[in-house]
Amino acid sequence: MSNNTKWLASVQSLEEAQSLNGCLPDILDMKQPAKGALGALPVDIVEDIVKWVSGRCLTSATIGDLPMQFDVIEPAIMNMAGTGVDYVKIGLFGGEEQTDCLQALTPVIKQLTTPVIAVIFADRNYETDVIEQVLKAGFSGVMVDTAEKNARSLLDLWSIDALTAFVNTVKNAESLCGLAGALRIEDIATLRALKPDYLGFRSALCPERRRNASLSATLAQTIASELE
C-alpha cells in the first residue's frame, strides 16, 4: 500500500498506551507478551485502550497463541473485532490443521467488516504456498514475526532476499505487509529499504530489550524519529 514505512508499537496495558501519548505510533497494537508471541489481552482492556485512543492512530489486537482449529479461532476473532479495533491479528503457527482451518475461516474473514491480518513466523515451517493461501482466504495483510522470543531476530532467521520476496509478494497482491520479530533500532534502515508497509516493535521499546518489562517513551521517540 503506502510508499512510506510506518511503525507499530505493541502495548500490554492502558498505562503503557498512555505513556506513548506524546508519540503515538501509526498502529497501536495490543497484546500480552507474557502469554506468548501473540498473547491476547482481555477484551475489556482492549476496549478501554481503543476508547482512549479515540481515532488518533490505528489500533490492532491479537487473539492469542491459539491452535489452528476453526471452533477456537472463529469466536476469538469475533470477540476481538467487537472491541472496535481497526485490525485483528491471527497467528498461523503451522501444522496439519492449518490449511483446513484457513478454508473454514475464509467466509468469516471475507464477511467481517474489521480487516484481519495473518501473522506467520520466521522460525516455523509452512507449506510453500502459505502466503497465497492467506491472501486467498481474504486476509487484509500478512506480517512476519518470530514465535520463539529467544533473542533471535527476524534478520537472524530470514535473509534479505527472503524478506524482499515476502514484501514483494504481499504488496503485489495489494495487501498490507508488516515485518516484526525482535527488531532492533539499528535494523530500521535496512528493513525500511525493503519498503514494507510497517515495522513492528516490542522489545526495542523496552529497557534492555526485556519485552515483558514496561516500555520506554524515550525509545519510542527514537524509533519514530528513525522512520520520519
JSON list of C-alpha atoms in Angstrom, two decimals:
[
{"chain": "A", "resi": 1, "resn": "MET", "atom": "CA", "xyz": [0.00, 0.00, 0.00]},
{"chain": "A", "resi": 2, "resn": "SER", "atom": "CA", "xyz": [1.83, 3.16, 1.06]},
{"chain": "A", "resi": 3, "resn": "ASN", "atom": "CA", "xyz": [5.36, 4.01, -0.03]},
{"chain": "A", "resi": 4, "resn": "ASN", "atom": "CA", "xyz": [6.34, 5.21, 3.43]},
{"chain": "A", "resi": 5, "resn": "THR", "atom": "CA", "xyz": [7.12, 2.59, 6.04]},
{"chain": "A", "resi": 6, "resn": "LYS", "atom": "CA", "xyz": [5.17, 3.22, 9.25]},
{"chain": "A", "resi": 7, "resn": "TRP", "atom": "CA", "xyz": [5.60, 1.73, 12.69]},
{"chain": "A", "resi": 8, "resn": "LEU", "atom": "CA", "xyz": [3.62, -0.39, 15.09]},
{"chain": "A", "resi": 9, "resn": "ALA", "atom": "CA", "xyz": [4.14, -0.45, 18.85]},
{"chain": "A", "resi": 10, "resn": "SER", "atom": "CA", "xyz": [2.79, -3.30, 20.97]},
{"chain": "A", "resi": 11, "resn": "VAL", "atom": "CA", "xyz": [1.45, -2.34, 24.39]},
{"chain": "A", "resi": 12, "resn": "GLN", "atom": "CA", "xyz": [0.21, -4.59, 27.19]},
{"chain": "A", "resi": 13, "resn": "SER", "atom": "CA", "xyz": [-1.92, -2.15, 29.20]},
{"chain": "A", "resi": 14, "resn": "LEU", "atom": "CA", "xyz": [-3.79, 1.14, 29.11]},
{"chain": "A", "resi": 15, "resn": "GLU", "atom": "CA", "xyz": [-0.99, 2.65, 31.19]},
{"chain": "A", "resi": 16, "resn": "GLU", "atom": "CA", "xyz": [1.59, 1.71, 28.55]},
{"chain": "A", "resi": 17, "resn": "ALA", "atom": "CA", "xyz": [-0.59, 3.15, 25.82]},
{"chain": "A", "resi": 18, "resn": "GLN", "atom": "CA", "xyz": [-0.95, 6.38, 27.78]},
{"chain": "A", "resi": 19, "resn": "SER", "atom": "CA", "xyz": [2.82, 6.59, 28.20]},
{"chain": "A", "resi": 20, "resn": "LEU", "atom": "CA", "xyz": [3.01, 6.99, 24.40]},
{"chain": "A", "resi": 21, "resn": "ASN", "atom": "CA", "xyz": [0.56, 9.88, 24.37]},
{"chain": "A", "resi": 22, "resn": "GLY", "atom": "CA", "xyz": [3.22, 12.28, 23.09]},
{"chain": "A", "resi": 23, "resn": "CYS", "atom": "CA", "xyz": [4.48, 9.85, 20.47]},
{"chain": "A", "resi": 24, "resn": "LEU", "atom": "CA", "xyz": [1.68, 7.65, 19.24]},
{"chain": "A", "resi": 25, "resn": "PRO", "atom": "CA", "xyz": [2.71, 5.04, 16.68]},
{"chain": "A", "resi": 26, "resn": "ASP", "atom": "CA", "xyz": [0.93, 4.63, 13.36]},
{"chain": "A", "resi": 27, "resn": "ILE", "atom": "CA", "xyz": [-0.60, 1.42, 14.72]},
{"chain": "A", "resi": 28, "resn": "LEU", "atom": "CA", "xyz": [-1.04, 0.86, 18.45]},
{"chain": "A", "resi": 29, "resn": "ASP", "atom": "CA", "xyz": [-1.03, -2.91, 18.84]},
{"chain": "A", "resi": 30, "resn": "MET", "atom": "CA", "xyz": [-2.35, -4.70, 21.89]},
{"chain": "A", "resi": 31, "resn": "LYS", "atom": "CA", "xyz": [-1.01, -8.00, 23.17]},
{"chain": "A", "resi": 32, "resn": "GLN", "atom": "CA", "xyz": [0.19, -9.71, 26.35]},
{"chain": "A", "resi": 33, "resn": "PRO", "atom": "CA", "xyz": [3.89, -10.62, 25.89]},
{"chain": "A", "resi": 34, "resn": "ALA", "atom": "CA", "xyz": [3.95, -12.85, 28.98]},
{"chain": "A", "resi": 35, "resn": "LYS", "atom": "CA", "xyz": [1.41, -15.15, 27.29]},
{"chain": "A", "resi": 36, "resn": "GLY", "atom": "CA", "xyz": [3.41, -15.88, 24.17]},
{"chain": "A", "resi": 37, "resn": "ALA", "atom": "CA", "xyz": [4.30, -14.40, 20.80]},
{"chain": "A", "resi": 38, "resn": "LEU", "atom": "CA", "xyz": [0.75, -13.15, 20.26]},
{"chain": "A", "resi": 39, "resn": "GLY", "atom": "CA", "xyz": [-0.72, -13.42, 23.74]},
{"chain": "A", "resi": 40, "resn": "ALA", "atom": "CA", "xyz": [-4.15, -11.79, 23.91]},
{"chain": "A", "resi": 41, "resn": "LEU", "atom": "CA", "xyz": [-5.22, -9.04, 26.27]},
{"chain": "A", "resi": 42, "resn": "PRO", "atom": "CA", "xyz": [-8.65, -9.29, 27.90]},
{"chain": "A", "resi": 43, "resn": "VAL", "atom": "CA", "xyz": [-11.36, -7.79, 25.70]},
{"chain": "A", "resi": 44, "resn": "ASP", "atom": "CA", "xyz": [-12.29, -5.14, 28.29]},
{"chain": "A", "resi": 45, "resn": "ILE", "atom": "CA", "xyz": [-8.72, -3.80, 28.37]},
{"chain": "A", "resi": 46, "resn": "VAL", "atom": "CA", "xyz": [-8.63, -3.64, 24.57]},
{"chain": "A", "resi": 47, "resn": "GLU", "atom": "CA", "xyz": [-11.93, -1.73, 24.62]},
{"chain": "A", "resi": 48, "resn": "ASP", "atom": "CA", "xyz": [-10.53, 0.73, 27.16]},
{"chain": "A", "resi": 49, "resn": "ILE", "atom": "CA", "xyz": [-7.44, 1.36, 25.03]},
{"chain": "A", "resi": 50, "resn": "VAL", "atom": "CA", "xyz": [-9.48, 1.79, 21.83]},
{"chain": "A", "resi": 51, "resn": "LYS", "atom": "CA", "xyz": [-11.71, 4.30, 23.64]},
{"chain": "A", "resi": 52, "resn": "TRP", "atom": "CA", "xyz": [-8.66, 6.18, 24.96]},
{"chain": "A", "resi": 53, "resn": "VAL", "atom": "CA", "xyz": [-7.02, 6.30, 21.51]},
{"chain": "A", "resi": 54, "resn": "SER", "atom": "CA", "xyz": [-10.25, 7.77, 20.12]},
{"chain": "A", "resi": 55, "resn": "GLY", "atom": "CA", "xyz": [-9.14, 7.54, 16.50]},
{"chain": "A", "resi": 56, "resn": "ARG", "atom": "CA", "xyz": [-5.82, 9.36, 16.94]},
{"chain": "A", "resi": 57, "resn": "CYS", "atom": "CA", "xyz": [-3.98, 6.38, 15.47]},
{"chain": "A", "resi": 58, "resn": "LEU", "atom": "CA", "xyz": [-4.91, 2.97, 14.12]},
{"chain": "A", "resi": 59, "resn": "THR", "atom": "CA", "xyz": [-5.26, 0.07, 16.54]},
{"chain": "A", "resi": 60, "resn": "SER", "atom": "CA", "xyz": [-4.78, -3.68, 16.34]},
{"chain": "A", "resi": 61, "resn": "ALA", "atom": "CA", "xyz": [-5.09, -6.58, 18.74]},
{"chain": "A", "resi": 62, "resn": "THR", "atom": "CA", "xyz": [-4.05, -10.22, 18.73]},
{"chain": "A", "resi": 63, "resn": "ILE", "atom": "CA", "xyz": [-6.36, -13.13, 19.54]},
{"chain": "A", "resi": 64, "resn": "GLY", "atom": "CA", "xyz": [-3.74, -15.22, 21.34]},
{"chain": "A", "resi": 65, "resn": "ASP", "atom": "CA", "xyz": [-1.45, -18.16, 20.59]},
{"chain": "A", "resi": 66, "resn": "LEU", "atom": "CA", "xyz": [-4.28, -20.49, 19.59]},
{"chain": "A", "resi": 67, "resn": "PRO", "atom": "CA", "xyz": [-4.39, -23.90, 17.88]},
{"chain": "A", "resi": 68, "resn": "MET", "atom": "CA", "xyz": [-5.37, -23.89, 14.22]},
{"chain": "A", "resi": 69, "resn": "GLN", "atom": "CA", "xyz": [-8.94, -25.00, 14.90]},
{"chain": "A", "resi": 70, "resn": "PHE", "atom": "CA", "xyz": [-11.92, -23.15, 13.45]},
{"chain": "A", "resi": 71, "resn": "ASP", "atom": "CA", "xyz": [-14.12, -23.58, 16.53]},
{"chain": "A", "resi": 72, "resn": "VAL", "atom": "CA", "xyz": [-11.40, -21.97, 18.67]},
{"chain": "A", "resi": 73, "resn": "ILE", "atom": "CA", "xyz": [-10.27, -19.19, 16.32]},
{"chain": "A", "resi": 74, "resn": "GLU", "atom": "CA", "xyz": [-13.61, -18.02, 14.91]},
{"chain": "A", "resi": 75, "resn": "PRO", "atom": "CA", "xyz": [-15.13, -16.90, 18.25]},
{"chain": "A", "resi": 76, "resn": "ALA", "atom": "CA", "xyz": [-11.81, -15.30, 19.23]},
{"chain": "A", "resi": 77, "resn": "ILE", "atom": "CA", "xyz": [-11.85, -13.25, 16.02]},
{"chain": "A", "resi": 78, "resn": "MET", "atom": "CA", "xyz": [-15.44, -12.16, 16.57]},
{"chain": "A", "resi": 79, "resn": "ASN", "atom": "CA", "xyz": [-14.83, -11.21, 20.21]},
{"chain": "A", "resi": 80, "resn": "MET", "atom": "CA", "xyz": [-11.77, -9.11, 19.38]},
{"chain": "A", "resi": 81, "resn": "ALA", "atom": "CA", "xyz": [-13.43, -7.49, 16.36]},
{"chain": "A", "resi": 82, "resn": "GLY", "atom": "CA", "xyz": [-16.24, -6.41, 18.69]},
{"chain": "A", "resi": 83, "resn": "THR", "atom": "CA", "xyz": [-13.85, -4.18, 20.64]},
{"chain": "A", "resi": 84, "resn": "GLY", "atom": "CA", "xyz": [-13.69, -1.66, 17.80]},
{"chain": "A", "resi": 85, "resn": "VAL", "atom": "CA", "xyz": [-10.03, -2.23, 16.88]},
{"chain": "A", "resi": 86, "resn": "ASP", "atom": "CA", "xyz": [-9.04, -1.36, 13.32]},
{"chain": "A", "resi": 87, "resn": "TYR", "atom": "CA", "xyz": [-7.28, -4.70, 12.74]},
{"chain": "A", "resi": 88, "resn": "VAL", "atom": "CA", "xyz": [-7.48, -8.17, 14.29]},
{"chain": "A", "resi": 89, "resn": "LYS", "atom": "CA", "xyz": [-4.27, -10.23, 14.14]},
{"chain": "A", "resi": 90, "resn": "ILE", "atom": "CA", "xyz": [-4.21, -14.03, 13.93]},
{"chain": "A", "resi": 91, "resn": "GLY", "atom": "CA", "xyz": [-1.08, -16.10, 14.39]},
{"chain": "A", "resi": 92, "resn": "LEU", "atom": "CA", "xyz": [-0.63, -19.00, 11.97]},
{"chain": "A", "resi": 93, "resn": "PHE", "atom": "CA", "xyz": [1.50, -21.49, 13.83]},
{"chain": "A", "resi": 94, "resn": "GLY", "atom": "CA", "xyz": [1.59, -24.15, 11.10]},
{"chain": "A", "resi": 95, "resn": "GLY", "atom": "CA", "xyz": [0.68, -27.80, 11.41]},
{"chain": "A", "resi": 96, "resn": "GLU", "atom": "CA", "xyz": [-1.60, -30.21, 9.60]},
{"chain": "A", "resi": 97, "resn": "GLU", "atom": "CA", "xyz": [-4.81, -28.40, 10.57]},
{"chain": "A", "resi": 98, "resn": "GLN", "atom": "CA", "xyz": [-3.82, -25.01, 9.20]},
{"chain": "A", "resi": 99, "resn": "THR", "atom": "CA", "xyz": [-4.95, -25.40, 5.57]},
{"chain": "A", "resi": 100, "resn": "ASP", "atom": "CA", "xyz": [-8.39, -26.72, 6.55]},
{"chain": "A", "resi": 101, "resn": "CYS", "atom": "CA", "xyz": [-8.73, -24.03, 9.20]},
{"chain": "A", "resi": 102, "resn": "LEU", "atom": "CA", "xyz": [-7.94, -21.27, 6.70]},
{"chain": "A", "resi": 103, "resn": "GLN", "atom": "CA", "xyz": [-10.51, -22.65, 4.28]},
{"chain": "A", "resi": 104, "resn": "ALA", "atom": "CA", "xyz": [-13.16, -22.74, 7.00]},
{"chain": "A", "resi": 105, "resn": "LEU", "atom": "CA", "xyz": [-12.30, -19.19, 8.10]},
{"chain": "A", "resi": 106, "resn": "THR", "atom": "CA", "xyz": [-12.47, -17.74, 4.58]},
{"chain": "A", "resi": 107, "resn": "PRO", "atom": "CA", "xyz": [-16.19, -16.80, 4.57]},
{"chain": "A", "resi": 108, "resn": "VAL", "atom": "CA", "xyz": [-15.91, -15.40, 8.10]},
{"chain": "A", "resi": 109, "resn": "ILE", "atom": "CA", "xyz": [-12.94, -13.20, 7.23]},
{"chain": "A", "resi": 110, "resn": "LYS", "atom": "CA", "xyz": [-14.43, -12.02, 3.94]},
{"chain": "A", "resi": 111, "resn": "GLN", "atom": "CA", "xyz": [-17.73, -11.02, 5.58]},
{"chain": "A", "resi": 112, "resn": "LEU", "atom": "CA", "xyz": [-16.18, -9.32, 8.61]},
{"chain": "A", "resi": 113, "resn": "THR", "atom": "CA", "xyz": [-16.05, -5.53, 8.41]},
{"chain": "A", "resi": 114, "resn": "THR", "atom": "CA", "xyz": [-12.88, -5.46, 10.55]},
{"chain": "A", "resi": 115, "resn": "PRO", "atom": "CA", "xyz": [-9.76, -6.30, 8.48]},
{"chain": "A", "resi": 116, "resn": "VAL", "atom": "CA", "xyz": [-7.90, -9.40, 9.65]},
{"chain": "A", "resi": 117, "resn": "ILE", "atom": "CA", "xyz": [-4.10, -9.67, 9.48]},
{"chain": "A", "resi": 118, "resn": "ALA", "atom": "CA", "xyz": [-2.34, -13.04, 9.34]},
{"chain": "A", "resi": 119, "resn": "VAL", "atom": "CA", "xyz": [0.93, -13.41, 11.22]},
{"chain": "A", "resi": 120, "resn": "ILE", "atom": "CA", "xyz": [3.39, -16.06, 10.05]},
{"chain": "A", "resi": 121, "resn": "PHE", "atom": "CA", "xyz": [6.58, -16.86, 11.90]},
{"chain": "A", "resi": 122, "resn": "ALA", "atom": "CA", "xyz": [10.12, -16.87, 10.57]},
{"chain": "A", "resi": 123, "resn": "ASP", "atom": "CA", "xyz": [11.06, -19.71, 12.92]},
{"chain": "A", "resi": 124, "resn": "ARG", "atom": "CA", "xyz": [8.21, -22.03, 11.87]},
{"chain": "A", "resi": 125, "resn": "ASN", "atom": "CA", "xyz": [7.82, -24.23, 8.80]},
{"chain": "A", "resi": 126, "resn": "TYR", "atom": "CA", "xyz": [4.95, -23.83, 6.37]},
{"chain": "A", "resi": 127, "resn": "GLU", "atom": "CA", "xyz": [3.68, -25.13, 3.08]},
{"chain": "A", "resi": 128, "resn": "THR", "atom": "CA", "xyz": [5.43, -23.30, 0.24]},
{"chain": "A", "resi": 129, "resn": "ASP", "atom": "CA", "xyz": [2.22, -21.55, -0.84]},
{"chain": "A", "resi": 130, "resn": "VAL", "atom": "CA", "xyz": [1.22, -20.30, 2.62]},
{"chain": "A", "resi": 131, "resn": "ILE", "atom": "CA", "xyz": [1.19, -16.63, 1.54]},
{"chain": "A", "resi": 132, "resn": "GLU", "atom": "CA", "xyz": [-1.07, -17.45, -1.39]},
{"chain": "A", "resi": 133, "resn": "GLN", "atom": "CA", "xyz": [-3.37, -19.44, 0.95]},
{"chain": "A", "resi": 134, "resn": "VAL", "atom": "CA", "xyz": [-3.60, -16.48, 3.31]},
{"chain": "A", "resi": 135, "resn": "LEU", "atom": "CA", "xyz": [-4.36, -13.95, 0.60]},
{"chain": "A", "resi": 136, "resn": "LYS", "atom": "CA", "xyz": [-6.96, -16.25, -0.98]},
{"chain": "A", "resi": 137, "resn": "ALA", "atom": "CA", "xyz": [-8.65, -16.59, 2.42]},
{"chain": "A", "resi": 138, "resn": "GLY", "atom": "CA", "xyz": [-9.44, -12.87, 2.48]},
{"chain": "A", "resi": 139, "resn": "PHE", "atom": "CA", "xyz": [-6.88, -11.58, 4.96]},
{"chain": "A", "resi": 140, "resn": "SER", "atom": "CA", "xyz": [-6.18, -7.87, 4.50]},
{"chain": "A", "resi": 141, "resn": "GLY", "atom": "CA", "xyz": [-2.48, -8.25, 5.20]},
{"chain": "A", "resi": 142, "resn": "VAL", "atom": "CA", "xyz": [0.35, -10.50, 6.26]},
{"chain": "A", "resi": 143, "resn": "MET", "atom": "CA", "xyz": [3.14, -9.86, 8.71]},
{"chain": "A", "resi": 144, "resn": "VAL", "atom": "CA", "xyz": [6.10, -12.00, 9.63]},
{"chain": "A", "resi": 145, "resn": "ASP", "atom": "CA", "xyz": [7.24, -12.23, 13.26]},
{"chain": "A", "resi": 146, "resn": "THR", "atom": "CA", "xyz": [9.17, -14.64, 15.47]},
{"chain": "A", "resi": 147, "resn": "ALA", "atom": "CA", "xyz": [7.34, -17.26, 17.53]},
{"chain": "A", "resi": 148, "resn": "GLU", "atom": "CA", "xyz": [10.14, -18.03, 19.98]},
{"chain": "A", "resi": 149, "resn": "LYS", "atom": "CA", "xyz": [11.23, -14.98, 21.93]},
{"chain": "A", "resi": 150, "resn": "ASN", "atom": "CA", "xyz": [14.79, -16.20, 22.48]},
{"chain": "A", "resi": 151, "resn": "ALA", "atom": "CA", "xyz": [16.72, -13.14, 21.23]},
{"chain": "A", "resi": 152, "resn": "ARG", "atom": "CA", "xyz": [16.88, -14.46, 17.66]},
{"chain": "A", "resi": 153, "resn": "SER", "atom": "CA", "xyz": [15.57, -11.69, 15.47]},
{"chain": "A", "resi": 154, "resn": "LEU", "atom": "CA", "xyz": [13.85, -11.69, 12.11]},
{"chain": "A", "resi": 155, "resn": "LEU", "atom": "CA", "xyz": [17.15, -10.79, 10.46]},
{"chain": "A", "resi": 156, "resn": "ASP", "atom": "CA", "xyz": [18.84, -13.76, 12.15]},
{"chain": "A", "resi": 157, "resn": "LEU", "atom": "CA", "xyz": [16.25, -16.10, 10.65]},
{"chain": "A", "resi": 158, "resn": "TRP", "atom": "CA", "xyz": [15.48, -14.77, 7.18]},
{"chain": "A", "resi": 159, "resn": "SER", "atom": "CA", "xyz": [17.88, -13.42, 4.58]},
{"chain": "A", "resi": 160, "resn": "ILE", "atom": "CA", "xyz": [17.35, -10.04, 2.94]},
{"chain": "A", "resi": 161, "resn": "ASP", "atom": "CA", "xyz": [16.46, -11.90, -0.26]},
{"chain": "A", "resi": 162, "resn": "ALA", "atom": "CA", "xyz": [13.76, -13.88, 1.56]},
{"chain": "A", "resi": 163, "resn": "LEU", "atom": "CA", "xyz": [12.38, -10.74, 3.18]},
{"chain": "A", "resi": 164, "resn": "THR", "atom": "CA", "xyz": [12.38, -8.91, -0.14]},
{"chain": "A", "resi": 165, "resn": "ALA", "atom": "CA", "xyz": [10.45, -11.74, -1.78]},
{"chain": "A", "resi": 166, "resn": "PHE", "atom": "CA", "xyz": [7.94, -11.73, 1.08]},
{"chain": "A", "resi": 167, "resn": "VAL", "atom": "CA", "xyz": [7.37, -7.98, 0.91]},
{"chain": "A", "resi": 168, "resn": "ASN", "atom": "CA", "xyz": [7.00, -8.02, -2.87]},
{"chain": "A", "resi": 169, "resn": "THR", "atom": "CA", "xyz": [4.57, -10.96, -2.86]},
{"chain": "A", "resi": 170, "resn": "VAL", "atom": "CA", "xyz": [2.30, -9.35, -0.28]},
{"chain": "A", "resi": 171, "resn": "LYS", "atom": "CA", "xyz": [2.43, -5.84, -1.71]},
{"chain": "A", "resi": 172, "resn": "ASN", "atom": "CA", "xyz": [1.90, -7.05, -5.27]},
{"chain": "A", "resi": 173, "resn": "ALA", "atom": "CA", "xyz": [-1.37, -8.52, -4.01]},
{"chain": "A", "resi": 174, "resn": "GLU", "atom": "CA", "xyz": [-2.26, -5.02, -2.74]},
{"chain": "A", "resi": 175, "resn": "SER", "atom": "CA", "xyz": [-2.28, -6.27, 0.82]},
{"chain": "A", "resi": 176, "resn": "LEU", "atom": "CA", "xyz": [-0.75, -4.78, 3.95]},
{"chain": "A", "resi": 177, "resn": "CYS", "atom": "CA", "xyz": [2.75, -6.03, 4.70]},
{"chain": "A", "resi": 178, "resn": "GLY", "atom": "CA", "xyz": [4.50, -5.94, 8.08]},
{"chain": "A", "resi": 179, "resn": "LEU", "atom": "CA", "xyz": [7.85, -7.05, 9.47]},
{"chain": "A", "resi": 180, "resn": "ALA", "atom": "CA", "xyz": [8.47, -7.74, 13.16]},
{"chain": "A", "resi": 181, "resn": "GLY", "atom": "CA", "xyz": [10.41, -10.08, 15.41]},
{"chain": "A", "resi": 182, "resn": "ALA", "atom": "CA", "xyz": [12.92, -8.76, 17.95]},
{"chain": "A", "resi": 183, "resn": "LEU", "atom": "CA", "xyz": [13.75, -5.88, 15.63]},
{"chain": "A", "resi": 184, "resn": "ARG", "atom": "CA", "xyz": [16.42, -3.50, 16.82]},
{"chain": "A", "resi": 185, "resn": "ILE", "atom": "CA", "xyz": [16.51, 0.23, 16.27]},
{"chain": "A", "resi": 186, "resn": "GLU", "atom": "CA", "xyz": [19.66, -0.26, 14.21]},
{"chain": "A", "resi": 187, "resn": "ASP", "atom": "CA", "xyz": [17.73, -2.62, 11.88]},
{"chain": "A", "resi": 188, "resn": "ILE", "atom": "CA", "xyz": [15.33, 0.11, 10.77]},
{"chain": "A", "resi": 189, "resn": "ALA", "atom": "CA", "xyz": [17.40, 1.49, 7.88]},
{"chain": "A", "resi": 190, "resn": "THR", "atom": "CA", "xyz": [17.98, -1.98, 6.40]},
{"chain": "A", "resi": 191, "resn": "LEU", "atom": "CA", "xyz": [14.35, -3.06, 6.68]},
{"chain": "A", "resi": 192, "resn": "ARG", "atom": "CA", "xyz": [12.90, 0.27, 5.62]},
{"chain": "A", "resi": 193, "resn": "ALA", "atom": "CA", "xyz": [14.77, -0.07, 2.32]},
{"chain": "A", "resi": 194, "resn": "LEU", "atom": "CA", "xyz": [12.61, -3.12, 1.55]},
{"chain": "A", "resi": 195, "resn": "LYS", "atom": "CA", "xyz": [9.52, -0.86, 1.70]},
{"chain": "A", "resi": 196, "resn": "PRO", "atom": "CA", "xyz": [7.19, -2.86, 3.94]},
{"chain": "A", "resi": 197, "resn": "ASP", "atom": "CA", "xyz": [4.07, -1.01, 5.00]},
{"chain": "A", "resi": 198, "resn": "TYR", "atom": "CA", "xyz": [5.10, -1.14, 8.62]},
{"chain": "A", "resi": 199, "resn": "LEU", "atom": "CA", "xyz": [7.68, -2.37, 11.10]},
{"chain": "A", "resi": 200, "resn": "GLY", "atom": "CA", "xyz": [6.52, -3.79, 14.43]},
{"chain": "A", "resi": 201, "resn": "PHE", "atom": "CA", "xyz": [8.29, -3.27, 17.75]},
{"chain": "A", "resi": 202, "resn": "ARG", "atom": "CA", "xyz": [8.02, -4.52, 21.31]},
{"chain": "A", "resi": 203, "resn": "SER", "atom": "CA", "xyz": [11.42, -5.47, 22.72]},
{"chain": "A", "resi": 204, "resn": "ALA", "atom": "CA", "xyz": [13.09, -2.42, 21.11]},
{"chain": "A", "resi": 205, "resn": "LEU", "atom": "CA", "xyz": [10.68, -0.25, 23.10]},
{"chain": "A", "resi": 206, "resn": "CYS", "atom": "CA", "xyz": [11.71, -1.79, 26.42]},
{"chain": "A", "resi": 207, "resn": "PRO", "atom": "CA", "xyz": [14.81, -1.02, 28.51]},
{"chain": "A", "resi": 208, "resn": "GLU", "atom": "CA", "xyz": [17.46, -3.71, 27.96]},
{"chain": "A", "resi": 209, "resn": "ARG", "atom": "CA", "xyz": [15.12, -5.21, 25.32]},
{"chain": "A", "resi": 210, "resn": "ARG", "atom": "CA", "xyz": [13.14, -7.07, 28.00]},
{"chain": "A", "resi": 211, "resn": "ARG", "atom": "CA", "xyz": [9.82, -7.48, 26.16]},
{"chain": "A", "resi": 212, "resn": "ASN", "atom": "CA", "xyz": [7.86, -8.27, 29.33]},
{"chain": "A", "resi": 213, "resn": "ALA", "atom": "CA", "xyz": [9.01, -5.05, 31.00]},
{"chain": "A", "resi": 214, "resn": "SER", "atom": "CA", "xyz": [7.28, -1.69, 30.70]},
{"chain": "A", "resi": 215, "resn": "LEU", "atom": "CA", "xyz": [8.10, 0.23, 27.57]},
{"chain": "A", "resi": 216, "resn": "SER", "atom": "CA", "xyz": [10.03, 3.48, 27.34]},
{"chain": "A", "resi": 217, "resn": "ALA", "atom": "CA", "xyz": [8.58, 6.61, 25.75]},
{"chain": "A", "resi": 218, "resn": "THR", "atom": "CA", "xyz": [12.15, 7.74, 25.01]},
{"chain": "A", "resi": 219, "resn": "LEU", "atom": "CA", "xyz": [12.82, 4.63, 22.93]},
{"chain": "A", "resi": 220, "resn": "ALA", "atom": "CA", "xyz": [9.51, 5.17, 21.16]},
{"chain": "A", "resi": 221, "resn": "GLN", "atom": "CA", "xyz": [10.60, 8.68, 20.23]},
{"chain": "A", "resi": 222, "resn": "THR", "atom": "CA", "xyz": [13.85, 7.28, 18.85]},
{"chain": "A", "resi": 223, "resn": "ILE", "atom": "CA", "xyz": [12.00, 4.77, 16.65]},
{"chain": "A", "resi": 224, "resn": "ALA", "atom": "CA", "xyz": [9.58, 7.44, 15.44]},
{"chain": "A", "resi": 225, "resn": "SER", "atom": "CA", "xyz": [12.49, 9.72, 14.54]},
{"chain": "A", "resi": 226, "resn": "GLU", "atom": "CA", "xyz": [14.23, 6.95, 12.60]},
{"chain": "A", "resi": 227, "resn": "LEU", "atom": "CA", "xyz": [11.12, 6.47, 10.48]},
{"chain": "A", "resi": 228, "resn": "GLU", "atom": "CA", "xyz": [10.40, 10.12, 9.75]}
]
